[in-house]
PDB file of C-alpha atoms in Angstrom:
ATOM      1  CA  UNK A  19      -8.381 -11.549   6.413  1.00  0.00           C
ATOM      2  CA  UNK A  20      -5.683 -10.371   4.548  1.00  0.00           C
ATOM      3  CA  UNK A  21      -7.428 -10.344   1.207  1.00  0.00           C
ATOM      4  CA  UNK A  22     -10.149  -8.264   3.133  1.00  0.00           C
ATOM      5  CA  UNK A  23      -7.955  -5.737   4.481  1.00  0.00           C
ATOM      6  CA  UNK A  24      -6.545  -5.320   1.169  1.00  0.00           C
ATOM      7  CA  UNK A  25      -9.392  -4.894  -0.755  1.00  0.00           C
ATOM      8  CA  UNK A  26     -10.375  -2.431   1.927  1.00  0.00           C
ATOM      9  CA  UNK A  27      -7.307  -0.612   1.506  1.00  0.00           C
ATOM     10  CA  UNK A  28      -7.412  -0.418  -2.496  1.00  0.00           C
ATOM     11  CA  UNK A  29     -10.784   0.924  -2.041  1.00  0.00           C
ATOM     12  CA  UNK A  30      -9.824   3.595  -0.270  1.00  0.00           C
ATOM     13  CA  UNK A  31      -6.893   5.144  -2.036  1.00  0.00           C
ATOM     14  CA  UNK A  32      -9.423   5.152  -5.153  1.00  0.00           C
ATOM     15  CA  UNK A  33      -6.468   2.792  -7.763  1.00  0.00           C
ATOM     16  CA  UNK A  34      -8.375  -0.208  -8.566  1.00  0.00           C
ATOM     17  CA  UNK A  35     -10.250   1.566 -11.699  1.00  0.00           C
ATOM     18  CA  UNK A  36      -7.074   3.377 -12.490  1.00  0.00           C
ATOM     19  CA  UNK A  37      -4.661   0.691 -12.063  1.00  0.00           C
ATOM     20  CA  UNK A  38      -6.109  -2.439 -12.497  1.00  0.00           C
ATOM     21  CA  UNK A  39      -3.582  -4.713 -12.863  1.00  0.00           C
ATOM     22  CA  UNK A  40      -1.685  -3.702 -10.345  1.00  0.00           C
ATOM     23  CA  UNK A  41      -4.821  -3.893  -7.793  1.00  0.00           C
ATOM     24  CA  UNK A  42      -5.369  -6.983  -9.179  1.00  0.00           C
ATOM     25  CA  UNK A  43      -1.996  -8.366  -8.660  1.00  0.00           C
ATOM     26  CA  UNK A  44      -1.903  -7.381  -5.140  1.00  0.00           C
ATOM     27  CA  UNK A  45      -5.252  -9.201  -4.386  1.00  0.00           C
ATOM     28  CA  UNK A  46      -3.385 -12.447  -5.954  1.00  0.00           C
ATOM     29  CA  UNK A  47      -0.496 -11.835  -3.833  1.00  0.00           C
ATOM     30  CA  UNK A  48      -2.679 -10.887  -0.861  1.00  0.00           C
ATOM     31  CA  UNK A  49      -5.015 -14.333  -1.721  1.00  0.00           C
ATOM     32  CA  UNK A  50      -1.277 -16.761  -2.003  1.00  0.00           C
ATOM     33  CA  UNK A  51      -0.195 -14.932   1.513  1.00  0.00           C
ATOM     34  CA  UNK A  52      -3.431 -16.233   2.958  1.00  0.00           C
ATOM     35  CA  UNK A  53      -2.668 -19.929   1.529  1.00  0.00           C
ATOM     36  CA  UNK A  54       1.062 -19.804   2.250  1.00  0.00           C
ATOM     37  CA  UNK A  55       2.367 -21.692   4.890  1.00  0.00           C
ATOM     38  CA  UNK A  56       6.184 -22.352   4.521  1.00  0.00           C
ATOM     39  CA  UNK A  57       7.527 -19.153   6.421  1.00  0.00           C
ATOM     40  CA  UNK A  58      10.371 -18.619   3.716  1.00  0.00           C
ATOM     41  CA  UNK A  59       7.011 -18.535   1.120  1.00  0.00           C
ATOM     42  CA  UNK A  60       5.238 -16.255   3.670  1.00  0.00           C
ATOM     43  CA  UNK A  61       8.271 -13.620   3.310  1.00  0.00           C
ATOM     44  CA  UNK A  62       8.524 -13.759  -0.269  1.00  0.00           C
ATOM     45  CA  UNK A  63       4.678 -12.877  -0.773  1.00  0.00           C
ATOM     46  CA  UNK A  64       4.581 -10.355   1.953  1.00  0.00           C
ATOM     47  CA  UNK A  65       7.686  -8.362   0.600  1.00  0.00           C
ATOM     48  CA  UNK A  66       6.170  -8.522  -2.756  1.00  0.00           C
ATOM     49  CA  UNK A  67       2.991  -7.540  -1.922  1.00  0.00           C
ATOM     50  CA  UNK A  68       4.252  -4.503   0.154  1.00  0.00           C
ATOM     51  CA  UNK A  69       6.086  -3.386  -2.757  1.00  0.00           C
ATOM     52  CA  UNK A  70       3.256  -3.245  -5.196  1.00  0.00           C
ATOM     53  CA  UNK A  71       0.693  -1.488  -2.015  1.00  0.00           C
ATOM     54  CA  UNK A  72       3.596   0.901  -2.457  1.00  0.00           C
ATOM     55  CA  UNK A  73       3.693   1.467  -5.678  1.00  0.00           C
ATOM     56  CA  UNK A  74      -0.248   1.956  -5.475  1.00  0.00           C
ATOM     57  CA  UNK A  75       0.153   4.348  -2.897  1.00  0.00           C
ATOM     58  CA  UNK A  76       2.272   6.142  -4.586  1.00  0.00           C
ATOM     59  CA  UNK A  77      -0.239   6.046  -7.723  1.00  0.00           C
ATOM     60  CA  UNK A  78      -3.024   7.369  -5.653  1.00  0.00           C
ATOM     61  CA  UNK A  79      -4.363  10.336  -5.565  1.00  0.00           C
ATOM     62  CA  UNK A  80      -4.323  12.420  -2.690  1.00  0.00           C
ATOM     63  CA  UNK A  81      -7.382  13.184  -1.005  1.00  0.00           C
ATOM     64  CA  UNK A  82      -7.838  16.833  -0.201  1.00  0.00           C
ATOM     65  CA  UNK A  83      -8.553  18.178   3.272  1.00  0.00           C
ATOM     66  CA  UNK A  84      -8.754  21.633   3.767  1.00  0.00           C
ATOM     67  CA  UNK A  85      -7.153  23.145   6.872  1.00  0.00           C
ATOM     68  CA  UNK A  86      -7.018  26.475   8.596  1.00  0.00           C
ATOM     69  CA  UNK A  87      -6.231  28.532   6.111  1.00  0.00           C
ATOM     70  CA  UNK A  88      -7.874  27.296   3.358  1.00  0.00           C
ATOM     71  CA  UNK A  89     -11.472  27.899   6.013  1.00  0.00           C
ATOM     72  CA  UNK A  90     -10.172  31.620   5.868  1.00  0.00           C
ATOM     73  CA  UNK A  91      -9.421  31.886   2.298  1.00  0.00           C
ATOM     74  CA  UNK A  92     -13.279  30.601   1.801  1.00  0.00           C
ATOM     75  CA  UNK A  93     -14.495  32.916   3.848  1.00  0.00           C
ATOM     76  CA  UNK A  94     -12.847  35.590   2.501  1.00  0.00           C
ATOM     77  CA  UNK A  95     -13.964  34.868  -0.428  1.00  0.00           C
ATOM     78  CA  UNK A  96     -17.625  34.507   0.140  1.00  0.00           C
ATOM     79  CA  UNK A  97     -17.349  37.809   1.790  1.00  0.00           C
ATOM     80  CA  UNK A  98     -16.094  39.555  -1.449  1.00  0.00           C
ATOM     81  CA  UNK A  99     -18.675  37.951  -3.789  1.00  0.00           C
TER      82      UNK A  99
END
């Protein structure tokens, strides 16, 4: 599950093309949390892991939504044209 949900989550901040290795390394670490079973090994992974889905986060690129105003500023401008 956890590999899943990773893969899932890669997918949708748009890295893995962009930062392969690092997308890669977090499946591995996602794939040895899955197979760990000691809970001191468990830890380890999983605070390694969230560090590099942080570090991909913060590689990602955000995903533009417009809101309110930016409706208005559209509109404004298809009015003038």
């Amino acid at each position: 599950m956890t590999e899943q949900a990773v893969h899932e989550e890669l997918r949708l901040l748009g890295v893995t093309e962009r930062h392969p290795g690092l997308s890669d390394l977090a499946l591995c670490l996602a794939r040895a949390l899955e197979e760990a079973e000691a809970p001191t090994a468990i830890a380890a992974v999983a605070a390694q892991l969230r560090a590099v889905m942080k570090d991909l986060c913060s590689l990602a690129t955000p995903a533009e939504e417009g809101d309110v105003l930016d409706d208005l500023a559209a509109r404004r401008a298809a009015r003038r044209a």
